[in-house]
Each structure stands twice: as C-alpha cells, then as structure tokens.
Tab-separated table of C-alpha atoms in Angstrom:
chain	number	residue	atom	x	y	z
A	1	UNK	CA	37.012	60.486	-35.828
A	2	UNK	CA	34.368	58.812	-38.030
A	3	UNK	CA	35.480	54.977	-39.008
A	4	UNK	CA	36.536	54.657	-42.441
A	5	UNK	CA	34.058	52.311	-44.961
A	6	UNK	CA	35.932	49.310	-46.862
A	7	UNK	CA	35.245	51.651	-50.079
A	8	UNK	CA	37.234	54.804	-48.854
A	9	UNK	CA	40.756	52.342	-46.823
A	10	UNK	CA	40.618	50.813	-50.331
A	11	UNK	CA	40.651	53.248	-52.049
A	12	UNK	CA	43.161	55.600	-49.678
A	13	UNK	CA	45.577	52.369	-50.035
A	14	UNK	CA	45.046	52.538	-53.876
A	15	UNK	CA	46.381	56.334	-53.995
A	16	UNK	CA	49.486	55.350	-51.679
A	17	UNK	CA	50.844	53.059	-53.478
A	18	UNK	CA	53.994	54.678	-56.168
A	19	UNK	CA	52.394	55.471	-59.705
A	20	UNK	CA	54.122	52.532	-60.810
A	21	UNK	CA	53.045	49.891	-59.028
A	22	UNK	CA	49.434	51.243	-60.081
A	23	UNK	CA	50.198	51.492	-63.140
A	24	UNK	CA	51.646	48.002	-63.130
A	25	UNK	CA	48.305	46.707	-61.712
A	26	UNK	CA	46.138	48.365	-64.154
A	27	UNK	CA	48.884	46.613	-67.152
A	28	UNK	CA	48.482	43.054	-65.680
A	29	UNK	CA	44.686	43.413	-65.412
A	30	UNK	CA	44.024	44.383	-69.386
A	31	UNK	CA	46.439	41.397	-69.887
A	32	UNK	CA	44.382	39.312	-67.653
A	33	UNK	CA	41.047	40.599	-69.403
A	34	UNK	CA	43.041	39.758	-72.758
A	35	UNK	CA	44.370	36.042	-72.122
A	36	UNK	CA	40.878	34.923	-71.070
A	37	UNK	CA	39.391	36.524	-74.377
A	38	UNK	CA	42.625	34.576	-76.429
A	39	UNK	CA	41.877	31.639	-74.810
A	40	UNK	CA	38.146	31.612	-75.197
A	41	UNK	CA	38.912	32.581	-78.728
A	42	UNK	CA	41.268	29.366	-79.175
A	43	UNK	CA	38.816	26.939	-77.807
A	44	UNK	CA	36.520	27.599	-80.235
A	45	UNK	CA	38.779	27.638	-82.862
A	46	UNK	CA	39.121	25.242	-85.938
A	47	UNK	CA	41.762	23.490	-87.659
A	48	UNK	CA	43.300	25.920	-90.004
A	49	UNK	CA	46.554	26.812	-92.179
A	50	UNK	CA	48.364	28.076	-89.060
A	51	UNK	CA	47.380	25.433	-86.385
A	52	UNK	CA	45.048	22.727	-85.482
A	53	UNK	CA	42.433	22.497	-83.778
A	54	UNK	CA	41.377	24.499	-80.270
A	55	UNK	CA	45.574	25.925	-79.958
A	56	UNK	CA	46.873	26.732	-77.283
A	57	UNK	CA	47.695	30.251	-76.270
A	58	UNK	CA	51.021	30.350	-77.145
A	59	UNK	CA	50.273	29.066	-80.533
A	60	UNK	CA	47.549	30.873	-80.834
A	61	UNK	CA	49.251	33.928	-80.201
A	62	UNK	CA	52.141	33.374	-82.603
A	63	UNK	CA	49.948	33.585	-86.064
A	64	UNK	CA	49.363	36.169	-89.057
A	65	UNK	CA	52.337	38.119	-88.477
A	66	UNK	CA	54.281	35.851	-85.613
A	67	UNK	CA	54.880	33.367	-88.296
A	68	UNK	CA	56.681	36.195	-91.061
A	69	UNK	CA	58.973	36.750	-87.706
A	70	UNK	CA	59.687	33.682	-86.753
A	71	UNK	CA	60.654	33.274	-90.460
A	72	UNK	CA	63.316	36.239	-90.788
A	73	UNK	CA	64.770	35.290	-87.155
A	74	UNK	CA	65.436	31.778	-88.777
A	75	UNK	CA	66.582	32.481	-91.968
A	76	UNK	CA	66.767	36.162	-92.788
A	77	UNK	CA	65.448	38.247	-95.526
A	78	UNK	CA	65.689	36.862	-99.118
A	79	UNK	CA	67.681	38.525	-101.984
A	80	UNK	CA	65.892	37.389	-104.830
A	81	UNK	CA	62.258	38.298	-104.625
A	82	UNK	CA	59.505	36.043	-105.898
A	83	UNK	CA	57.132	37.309	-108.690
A	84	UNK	CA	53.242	35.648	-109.425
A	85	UNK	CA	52.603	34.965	-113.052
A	86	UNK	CA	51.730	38.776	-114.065
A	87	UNK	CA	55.310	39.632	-112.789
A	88	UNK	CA	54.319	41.538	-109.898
A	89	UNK	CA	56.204	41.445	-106.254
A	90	UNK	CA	54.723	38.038	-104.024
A	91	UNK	CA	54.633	38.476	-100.549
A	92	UNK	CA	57.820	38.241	-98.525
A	93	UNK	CA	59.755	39.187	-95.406
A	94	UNK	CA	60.927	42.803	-96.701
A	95	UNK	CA	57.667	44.025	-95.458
A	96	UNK	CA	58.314	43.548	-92.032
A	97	UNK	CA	61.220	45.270	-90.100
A	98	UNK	CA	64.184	43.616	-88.200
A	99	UNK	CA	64.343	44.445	-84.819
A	100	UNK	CA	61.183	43.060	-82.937
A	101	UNK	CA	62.353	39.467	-84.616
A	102	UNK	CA	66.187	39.310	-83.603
A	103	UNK	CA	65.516	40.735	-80.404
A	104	UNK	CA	63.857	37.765	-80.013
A	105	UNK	CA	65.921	35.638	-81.256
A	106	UNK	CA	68.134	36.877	-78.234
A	107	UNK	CA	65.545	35.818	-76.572
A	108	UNK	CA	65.691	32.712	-77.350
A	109	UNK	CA	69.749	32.308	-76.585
A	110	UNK	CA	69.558	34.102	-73.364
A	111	UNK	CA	66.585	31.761	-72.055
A	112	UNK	CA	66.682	28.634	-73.876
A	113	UNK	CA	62.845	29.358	-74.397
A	114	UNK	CA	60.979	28.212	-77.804
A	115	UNK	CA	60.272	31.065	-80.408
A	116	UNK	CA	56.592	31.092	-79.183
A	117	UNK	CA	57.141	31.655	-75.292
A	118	UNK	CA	60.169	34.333	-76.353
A	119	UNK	CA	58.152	36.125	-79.152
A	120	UNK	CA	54.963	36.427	-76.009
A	121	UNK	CA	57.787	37.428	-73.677
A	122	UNK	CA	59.510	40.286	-75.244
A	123	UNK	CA	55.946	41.851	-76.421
A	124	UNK	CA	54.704	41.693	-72.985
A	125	UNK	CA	57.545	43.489	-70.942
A	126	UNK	CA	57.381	46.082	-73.684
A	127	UNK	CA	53.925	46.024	-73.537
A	128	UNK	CA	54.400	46.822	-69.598
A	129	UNK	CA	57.699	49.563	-70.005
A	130	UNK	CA	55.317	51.130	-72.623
A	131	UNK	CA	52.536	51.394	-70.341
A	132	UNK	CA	54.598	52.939	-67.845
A	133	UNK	CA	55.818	55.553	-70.110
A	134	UNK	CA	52.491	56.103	-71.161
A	135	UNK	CA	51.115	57.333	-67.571
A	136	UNK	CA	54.184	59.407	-67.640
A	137	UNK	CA	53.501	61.248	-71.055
A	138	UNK	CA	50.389	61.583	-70.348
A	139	UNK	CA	51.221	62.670	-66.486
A	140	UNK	CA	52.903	65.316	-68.251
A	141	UNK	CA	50.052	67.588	-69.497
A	142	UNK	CA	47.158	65.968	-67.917
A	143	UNK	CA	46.137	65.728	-63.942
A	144	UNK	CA	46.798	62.421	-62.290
A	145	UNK	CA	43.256	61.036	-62.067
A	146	UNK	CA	42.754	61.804	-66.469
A	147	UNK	CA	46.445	60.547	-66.709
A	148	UNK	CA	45.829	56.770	-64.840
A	149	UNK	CA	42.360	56.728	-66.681
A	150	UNK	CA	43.729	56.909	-70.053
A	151	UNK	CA	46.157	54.170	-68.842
A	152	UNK	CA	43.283	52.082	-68.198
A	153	UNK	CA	41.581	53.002	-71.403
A	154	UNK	CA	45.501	52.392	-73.060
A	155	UNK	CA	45.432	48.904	-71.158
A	156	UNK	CA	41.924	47.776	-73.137
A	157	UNK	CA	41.728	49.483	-76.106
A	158	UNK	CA	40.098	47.511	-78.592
A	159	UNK	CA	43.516	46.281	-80.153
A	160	UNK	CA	45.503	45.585	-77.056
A	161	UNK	CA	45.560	42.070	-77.365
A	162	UNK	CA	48.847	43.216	-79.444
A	163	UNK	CA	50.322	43.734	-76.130
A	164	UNK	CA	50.637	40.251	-75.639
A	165	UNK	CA	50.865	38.001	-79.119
A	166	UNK	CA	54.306	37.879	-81.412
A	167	UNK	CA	53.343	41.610	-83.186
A	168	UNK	CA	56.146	44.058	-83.087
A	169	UNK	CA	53.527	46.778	-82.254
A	170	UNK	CA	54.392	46.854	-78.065
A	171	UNK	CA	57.967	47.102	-78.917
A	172	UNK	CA	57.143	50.132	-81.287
A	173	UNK	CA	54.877	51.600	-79.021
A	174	UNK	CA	57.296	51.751	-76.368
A	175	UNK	CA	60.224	53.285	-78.234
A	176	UNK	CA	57.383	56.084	-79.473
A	177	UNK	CA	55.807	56.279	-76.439
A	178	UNK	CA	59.317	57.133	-75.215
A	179	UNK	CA	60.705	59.474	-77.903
A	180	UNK	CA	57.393	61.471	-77.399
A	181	UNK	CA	57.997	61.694	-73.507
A	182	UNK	CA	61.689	62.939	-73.892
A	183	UNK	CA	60.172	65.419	-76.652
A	184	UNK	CA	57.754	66.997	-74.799
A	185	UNK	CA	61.204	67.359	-72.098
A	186	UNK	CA	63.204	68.820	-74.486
A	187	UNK	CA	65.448	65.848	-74.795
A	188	UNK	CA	66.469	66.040	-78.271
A	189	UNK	CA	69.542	63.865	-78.064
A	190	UNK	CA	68.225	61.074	-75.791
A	191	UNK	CA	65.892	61.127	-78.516
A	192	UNK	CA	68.230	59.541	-81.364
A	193	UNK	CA	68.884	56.235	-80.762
A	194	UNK	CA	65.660	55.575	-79.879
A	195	UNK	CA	64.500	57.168	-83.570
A	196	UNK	CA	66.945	54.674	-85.275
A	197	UNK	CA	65.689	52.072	-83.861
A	198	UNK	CA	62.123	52.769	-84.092
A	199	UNK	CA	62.697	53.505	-87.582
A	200	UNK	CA	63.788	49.630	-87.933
A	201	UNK	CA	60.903	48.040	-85.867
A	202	UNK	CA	57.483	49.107	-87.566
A	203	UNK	CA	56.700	51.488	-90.636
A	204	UNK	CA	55.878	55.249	-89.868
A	205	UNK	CA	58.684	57.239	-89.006
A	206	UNK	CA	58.392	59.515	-91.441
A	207	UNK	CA	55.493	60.537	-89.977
A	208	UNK	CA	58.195	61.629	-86.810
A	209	UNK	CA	59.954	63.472	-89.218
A	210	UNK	CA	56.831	65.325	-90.081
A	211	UNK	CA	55.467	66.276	-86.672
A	212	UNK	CA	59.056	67.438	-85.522
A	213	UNK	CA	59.596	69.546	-88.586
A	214	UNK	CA	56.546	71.067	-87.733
A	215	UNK	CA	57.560	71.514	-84.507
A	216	UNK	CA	60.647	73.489	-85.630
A	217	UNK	CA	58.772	75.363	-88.017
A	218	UNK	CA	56.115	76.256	-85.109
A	219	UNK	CA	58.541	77.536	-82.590
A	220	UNK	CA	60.624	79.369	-85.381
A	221	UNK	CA	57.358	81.356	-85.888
A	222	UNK	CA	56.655	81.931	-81.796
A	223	UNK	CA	60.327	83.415	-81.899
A	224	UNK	CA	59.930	85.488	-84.534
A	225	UNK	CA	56.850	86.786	-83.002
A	226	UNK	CA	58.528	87.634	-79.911
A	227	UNK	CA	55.977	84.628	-78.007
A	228	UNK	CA	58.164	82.304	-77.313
A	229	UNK	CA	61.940	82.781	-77.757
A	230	UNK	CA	63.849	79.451	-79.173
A	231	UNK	CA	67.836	78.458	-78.004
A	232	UNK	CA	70.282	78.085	-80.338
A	233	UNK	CA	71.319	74.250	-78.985
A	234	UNK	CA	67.284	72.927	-78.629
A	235	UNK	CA	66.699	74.474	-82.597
A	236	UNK	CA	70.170	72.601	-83.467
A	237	UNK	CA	69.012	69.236	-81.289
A	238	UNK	CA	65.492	69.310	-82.851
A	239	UNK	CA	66.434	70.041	-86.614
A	240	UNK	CA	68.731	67.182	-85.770
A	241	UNK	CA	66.505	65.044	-84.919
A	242	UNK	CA	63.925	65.723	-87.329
A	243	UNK	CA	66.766	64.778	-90.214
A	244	UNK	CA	67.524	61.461	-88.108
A	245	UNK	CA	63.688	60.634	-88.123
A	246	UNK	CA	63.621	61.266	-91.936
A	247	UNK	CA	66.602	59.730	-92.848
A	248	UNK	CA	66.108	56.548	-90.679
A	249	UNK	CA	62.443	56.590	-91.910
A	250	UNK	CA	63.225	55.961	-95.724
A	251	UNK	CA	66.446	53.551	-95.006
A	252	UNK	CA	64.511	50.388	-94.904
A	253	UNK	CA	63.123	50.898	-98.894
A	254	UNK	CA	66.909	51.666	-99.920
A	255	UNK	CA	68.162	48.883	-98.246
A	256	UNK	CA	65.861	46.416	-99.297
A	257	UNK	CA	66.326	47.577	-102.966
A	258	UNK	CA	69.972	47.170	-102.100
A	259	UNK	CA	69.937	43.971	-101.224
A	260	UNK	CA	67.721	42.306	-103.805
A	261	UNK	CA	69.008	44.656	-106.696
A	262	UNK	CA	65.492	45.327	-107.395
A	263	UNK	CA	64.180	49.026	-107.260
A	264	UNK	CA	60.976	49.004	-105.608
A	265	UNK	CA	60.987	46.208	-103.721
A	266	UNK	CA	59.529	47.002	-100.262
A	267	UNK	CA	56.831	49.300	-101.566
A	268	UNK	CA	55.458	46.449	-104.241
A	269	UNK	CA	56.038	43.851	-101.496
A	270	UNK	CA	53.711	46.169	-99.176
A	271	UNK	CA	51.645	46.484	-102.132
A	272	UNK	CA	51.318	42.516	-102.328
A	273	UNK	CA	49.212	42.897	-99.114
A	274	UNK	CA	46.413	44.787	-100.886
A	275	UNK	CA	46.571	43.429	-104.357
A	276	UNK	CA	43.126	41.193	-103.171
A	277	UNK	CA	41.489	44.726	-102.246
A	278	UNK	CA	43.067	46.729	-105.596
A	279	UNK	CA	44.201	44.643	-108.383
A	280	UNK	CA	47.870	45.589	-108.850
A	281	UNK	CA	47.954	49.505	-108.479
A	282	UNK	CA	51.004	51.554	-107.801
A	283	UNK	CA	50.991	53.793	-105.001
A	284	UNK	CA	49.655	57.361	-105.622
A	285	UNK	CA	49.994	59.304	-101.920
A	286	UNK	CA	46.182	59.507	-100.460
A	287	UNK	CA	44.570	57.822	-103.404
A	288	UNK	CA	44.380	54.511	-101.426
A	289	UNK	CA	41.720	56.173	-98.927
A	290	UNK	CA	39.778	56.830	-101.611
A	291	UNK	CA	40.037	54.147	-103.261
A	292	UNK	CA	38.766	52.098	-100.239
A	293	UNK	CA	35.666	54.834	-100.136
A	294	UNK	CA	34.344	53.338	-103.135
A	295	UNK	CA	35.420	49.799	-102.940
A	296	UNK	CA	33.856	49.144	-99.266
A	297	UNK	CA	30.588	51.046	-100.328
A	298	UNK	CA	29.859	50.379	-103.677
A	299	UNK	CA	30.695	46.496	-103.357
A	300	UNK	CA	30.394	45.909	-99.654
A	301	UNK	CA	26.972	48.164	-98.813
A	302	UNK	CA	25.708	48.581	-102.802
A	303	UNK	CA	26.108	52.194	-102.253
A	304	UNK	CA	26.982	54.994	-104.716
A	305	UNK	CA	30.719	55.765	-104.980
A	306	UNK	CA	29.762	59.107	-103.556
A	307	UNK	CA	28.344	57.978	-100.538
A	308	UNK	CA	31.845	56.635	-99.700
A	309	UNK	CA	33.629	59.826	-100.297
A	310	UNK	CA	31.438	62.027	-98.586
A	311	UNK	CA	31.814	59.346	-95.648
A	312	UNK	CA	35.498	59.705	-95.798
A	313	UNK	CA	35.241	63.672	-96.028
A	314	UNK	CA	32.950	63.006	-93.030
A	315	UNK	CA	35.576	61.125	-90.669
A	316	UNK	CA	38.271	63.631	-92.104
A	317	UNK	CA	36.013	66.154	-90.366
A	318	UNK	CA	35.664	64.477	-87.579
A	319	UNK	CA	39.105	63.961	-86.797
A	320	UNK	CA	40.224	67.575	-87.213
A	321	UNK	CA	37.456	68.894	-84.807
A	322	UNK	CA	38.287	66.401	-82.132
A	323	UNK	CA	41.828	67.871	-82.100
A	324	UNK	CA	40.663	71.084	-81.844
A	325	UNK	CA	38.324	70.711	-78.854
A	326	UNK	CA	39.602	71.510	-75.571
A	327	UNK	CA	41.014	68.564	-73.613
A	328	UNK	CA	42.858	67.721	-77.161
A	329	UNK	CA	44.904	71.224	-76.472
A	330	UNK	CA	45.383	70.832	-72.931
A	331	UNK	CA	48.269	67.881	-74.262
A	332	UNK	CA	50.227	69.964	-76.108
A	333	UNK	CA	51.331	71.157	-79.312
A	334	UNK	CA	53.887	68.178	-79.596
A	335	UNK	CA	51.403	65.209	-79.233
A	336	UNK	CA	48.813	66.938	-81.589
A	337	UNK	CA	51.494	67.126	-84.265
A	338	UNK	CA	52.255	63.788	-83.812
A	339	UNK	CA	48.780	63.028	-84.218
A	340	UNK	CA	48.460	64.926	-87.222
A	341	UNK	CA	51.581	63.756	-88.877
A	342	UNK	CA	50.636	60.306	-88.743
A	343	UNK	CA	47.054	60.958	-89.612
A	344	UNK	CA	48.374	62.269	-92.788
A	345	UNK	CA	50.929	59.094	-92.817
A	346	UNK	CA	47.776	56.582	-92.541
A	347	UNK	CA	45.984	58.193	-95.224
A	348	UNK	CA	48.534	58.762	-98.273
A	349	UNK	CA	49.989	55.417	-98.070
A	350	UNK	CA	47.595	52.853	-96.328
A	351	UNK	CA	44.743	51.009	-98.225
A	352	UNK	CA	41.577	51.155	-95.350
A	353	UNK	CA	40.374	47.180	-94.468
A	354	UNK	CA	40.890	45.445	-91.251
A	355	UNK	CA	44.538	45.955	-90.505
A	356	UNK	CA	43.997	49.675	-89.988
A	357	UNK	CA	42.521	49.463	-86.654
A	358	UNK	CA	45.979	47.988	-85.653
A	359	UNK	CA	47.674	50.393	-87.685
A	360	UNK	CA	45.815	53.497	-85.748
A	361	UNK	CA	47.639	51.889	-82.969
A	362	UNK	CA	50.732	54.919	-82.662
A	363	UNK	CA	47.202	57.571	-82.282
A	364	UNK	CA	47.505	56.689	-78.608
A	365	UNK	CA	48.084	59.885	-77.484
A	366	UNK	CA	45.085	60.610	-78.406
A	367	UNK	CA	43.170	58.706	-75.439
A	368	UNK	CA	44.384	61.504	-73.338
A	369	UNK	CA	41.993	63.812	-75.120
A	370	UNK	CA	39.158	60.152	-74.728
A	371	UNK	CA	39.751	60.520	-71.126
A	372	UNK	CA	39.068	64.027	-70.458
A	373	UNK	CA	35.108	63.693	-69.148
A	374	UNK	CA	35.401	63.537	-65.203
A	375	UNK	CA	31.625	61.333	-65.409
A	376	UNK	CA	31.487	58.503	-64.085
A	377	UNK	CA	28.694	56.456	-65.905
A	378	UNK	CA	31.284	57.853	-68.785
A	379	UNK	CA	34.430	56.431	-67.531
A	380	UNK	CA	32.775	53.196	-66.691
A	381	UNK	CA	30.978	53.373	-70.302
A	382	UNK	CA	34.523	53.971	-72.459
A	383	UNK	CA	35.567	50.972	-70.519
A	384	UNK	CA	32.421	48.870	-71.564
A	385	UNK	CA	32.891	50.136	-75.071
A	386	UNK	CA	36.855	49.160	-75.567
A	387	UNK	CA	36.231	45.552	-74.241
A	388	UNK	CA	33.597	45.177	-76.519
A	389	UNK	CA	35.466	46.594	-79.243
A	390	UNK	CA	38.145	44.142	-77.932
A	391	UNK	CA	35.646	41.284	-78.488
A	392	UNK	CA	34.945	42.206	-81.782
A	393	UNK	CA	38.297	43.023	-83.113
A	394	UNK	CA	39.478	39.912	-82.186
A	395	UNK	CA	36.620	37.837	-84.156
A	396	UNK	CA	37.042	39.957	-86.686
A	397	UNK	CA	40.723	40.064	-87.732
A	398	UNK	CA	42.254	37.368	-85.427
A	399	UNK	CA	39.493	34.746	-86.152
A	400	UNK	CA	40.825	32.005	-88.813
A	401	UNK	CA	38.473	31.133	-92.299
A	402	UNK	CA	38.956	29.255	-94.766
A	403	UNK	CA	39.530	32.049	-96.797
A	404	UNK	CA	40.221	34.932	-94.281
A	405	UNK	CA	40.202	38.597	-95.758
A	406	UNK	CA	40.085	39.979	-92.417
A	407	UNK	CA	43.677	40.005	-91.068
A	408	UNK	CA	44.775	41.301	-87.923
C-alpha cells in the first residue's frame, strides 16, 4: 500500500472532519485575514471626528454606523425630528432599525462588557451562525466541494469586514440566510418569526415579499399546467408568508411617522443620506439609478450623460444574463427570485455611491453561481480578487477624511 504524501493525510483529515467544524475554520480564517487588514488600517489612521489617532480595533470598528447604534441603545429614537434651514428632514436614528442595537444592549447586561466589545461580539457569532447556514443553503442545490468554496468566497468577499465591526448587516444576513434555507425546505411557518424580525433589523424586506409572491405566482402556473402540482397547506403557508414579509416590510415607515407625528419621516430621513449626492429630491422608484448615471459620469469622469445610461443599461444586462447562465439555475428558482427581487429593490429606491457595495450585501446567494468553475488557477484567482477588493473597500469607504464622501 503506497505511503500517503503530507498533501493527500492533510487533506483526507480535512474531508473527515463534520461540515461544521470546516466551515467554522474557513469563518475564523476570513476573520483572521480581516482583523489584520482593520488593524493595519487603524495604525495608519489619523485623528478624526470619530476617534484619535492610530484606534484601536475595537474603536475602530465601532464608527460610521456603530456610533447611530450605540446612540438608539442609549437613548432611543427621537419624536421630534430636526429640520436644516430649507426645512428638510436632518439626519437621525429613524433610519436605522431596532433590533441589531438592543440586542446589544442585552449584551451589554448579560456580560458586563462595554458597547464596543458587545456591538463586535454579537456581529461576529452572527457572522459565524450565518456562515454556517450559508454552506447549508448552498449545500442544498450545489455539490459539496462548489458549496464549501462559495463559503470561502462568502468568508472574504470584498465587504466582509461587516462580519466583524458594530453593522447590523451579519445579524441580517443570518436571519435571511436562514429564511431562504427553510424556503427552499418548504418551511413556511418556521419562516415567520424570523421575517418579523428581519423586517426590524435592516431595510429590504419588501424585496422578500416580492420574490415569494413570485414564488406563489410561479408554482400556481406549474399547477395549472399540470408540471408541478401545488398543496393546499404549502400555497396557504407561502401566501402567508409573503403577506407577513410585506406587511412587516412597510411597518417601520408607519411607525416612525407614528411616533414623530410627521408623515414621511423615515423616507426623508433616508433621503438626508443622499441630499450631498442630489440636492433635496423626493423619491421617484428607479429614478435614483439614473440619476447616479449622470451624476458619477458627467461630474466624476466629464462624460456625456449618455455614456452613464448606456453604462447602467450595460450592468442591467449583465446582471440578467448571469442569472440565466447555467450554474445560476442549478440553485433554484427560489434563490434567483430572491436575487431578482432585491435587484429590483436596490435599484428603485437606492441612490448608487459607496454604500451600495455594502448594500449588495443580501445578493449572496449569488456566489453560488461565482463558485461554479471547478479550475483551479480560478478558484485561487476569485480568492486573490475578493481580498483585494477587501483592501480596497476598506480604504475606500472605511478610511476617515476630513471631509469623507465615501461612507461605508
């Protein structure tokens, strides 16, 4: 029997080890990858409004949006809104949802921690439970080997640093990563709670509400057909949960205009975010795409407006043909609705600058289709490509000025 090489016992021990203690191996080495690249980044940063001099990490990684957080888990949400001189909507805490900050504010009780150490904390073991469900969604339509790629591809993307600074984003991405799982089982009811919360821990569930109506609307058609024939308790669980993904989806506006006695007041304070970008502009659905065409390239690159739209016809393209190629239908009509739906979501309401690449974020089912080449100069390439788009998010949006325009 020929003697094994120190390649091939590693990597038979690798394969015999449970899927999530893999898993959990591949999670702690993107966070390793990531804490070296915050730290670096500290040490060479400046004083600035949110800390002094060279921070350290846990200070470093409580800024931009860690501080709005820390802010509602001290003192709440306000109920009379602040207006600039042109009597428009300042920024406030109504644009960011509750959950993500009072669960760590339990945090905080239950430990005895500071707000920094808690706010890294909770983000980090939801960064982990959301990698694990990750491997699993994506175990569920893909082979094993694509499946624990993508979770290394999931574990370095170029914006998972989020997985481990005070962002609500690895809390969200955990409760979708999970409804998405217990859709594709046909778990309609486990589903709901999670959907309520979601709903109240980052924007875009109507986008949920979307892909399952489509969903229903999809298999109503196979069973008419005679393809596919639908239940009568999974087309009662799933139109169920489509109206508990819509409804939950628009309750943060109501309440918020509830509360302050002020109609409008989380869209205009969302709005306050862009008003640098814009002027003050209400929100038309999908103008703000286009708008951003021919800001970015007619003041940014001195381009015709044009050249901005056809660019953004060009990446609408794009998009659709990727999720028609075929490792993007080997995951399943349920992930490529998601996909779709909040696609759609980005573009009708968001306003394109350097928050979007966070905001793409929930498309992370999408690495499943990313993964699909078997190459390996291609697997070690994507890997090369999302640290260095790592490197360069993190200059470019987490990086302090003077006068910063590039938030995270």
């Amino acid at each position: 029997m020929a003697e094994l090489t120190p390649v091939k016992t590693a990597t038979a021990r690798w394969r015999a080890l449970p899927w999530w203690a893999r898993v959990t191996v591949v999670f702690m080495l993107g966070r390793a990858l990531d804490t070296i690249l915050l730290l670096w980044q500290a040490s060479i940063e400046g004083a600035n409004a949110w800390t002094s001099a060279h921070p350290s990490y846990l200070v470093f990684a409580n800024i931009w949006d860690g501080r709005w957080y820390q802010i509602i888990a001290a003192v709440g949400y306000p109920h009379t809104l602040q207006f600039d001189t042109t009597g428009h909507v300042t920024q406030n805490q109504w644009a960011f949802l509750p959950v993500y900050p009072y669960v760590v504010k339990g945090m905080m009780a239950l430990t005895g921690m500071s707000w920094e150490a808690s706010a890294v904390l909770v983000t980090v073991l939801c960064a982990w439970g959301a990698t694990l469900v990750f491997y699993k969604l994506m175990r569920a339509r893909l082979r094993p080997s694509t499946a624990m790629y993508a979770t290394v591809l999931f574990s370095v993307a170029p914006v998972a640093a989020l997985f481990q600074v005070a962002y609500a984003e690895a809390m969200f991405t955990l409760l979708l990563a999970s409804i998405l799982y217990l859709w594709v089982k046909r778990r309609f009811w486990w589903m709901l709670p999670l959907i309520v919360v979601a709903a109240f821990t980052r924007p875009g569930e109507v986008a949920l509400a979307l892909a399952l109506g489509l969903w229903v609307v999809w298999r109503l058609w196979r069973a008419w057909r005679g393809t596919e024939p639908i239940r009568m308790p999974e087309l009662a669980a799933s139109v169920i949960a489509t109206v508990v993904a819509l409804v939950s989806g628009l309750a943060w506006p109501v309440i918020a205009d509830r509360v302050t006695g002020y109609s409008g007041a989380y869209t205009e304070t969302e709005l306050s975010w862009r008003v640098s970008y814009t002027g003050w502009e209400p929100l038309v659905p999908f103008t703000p795409w286009i708008q951003g065409a021919k800001w970015w390239f007619t003041l940014w690159l001195h381009t015709p407006a044009w050249v901005g739209y056809v660019a953004l016809a060009a990446l609408v393209g794009l998009a659709v043909v990727f999720l028609l190629v075929p490792p993007a239908r080997r995951l399943g009509v349920e992930l490529r609705l998601w996909i779709v739906s909040y696609g759609l979501y980005v573009l009708a309401v968001f306003f394109p600058q350097s928050s979007t690449f966070r905001i793409l974020l929930p498309l992370f089912p999408a690495l499943g289709i990313v993964a699909a080449p078997r190459a390996r100069w291609y697997r070690i390439g994507m890997v090369v490509v999302f640290v260095a788009g790592q490197v360069g998010w993190l200059l470019l949006a987490w990086t302090i000025g003077d006068y910063d325009w590039s938030p995270p």
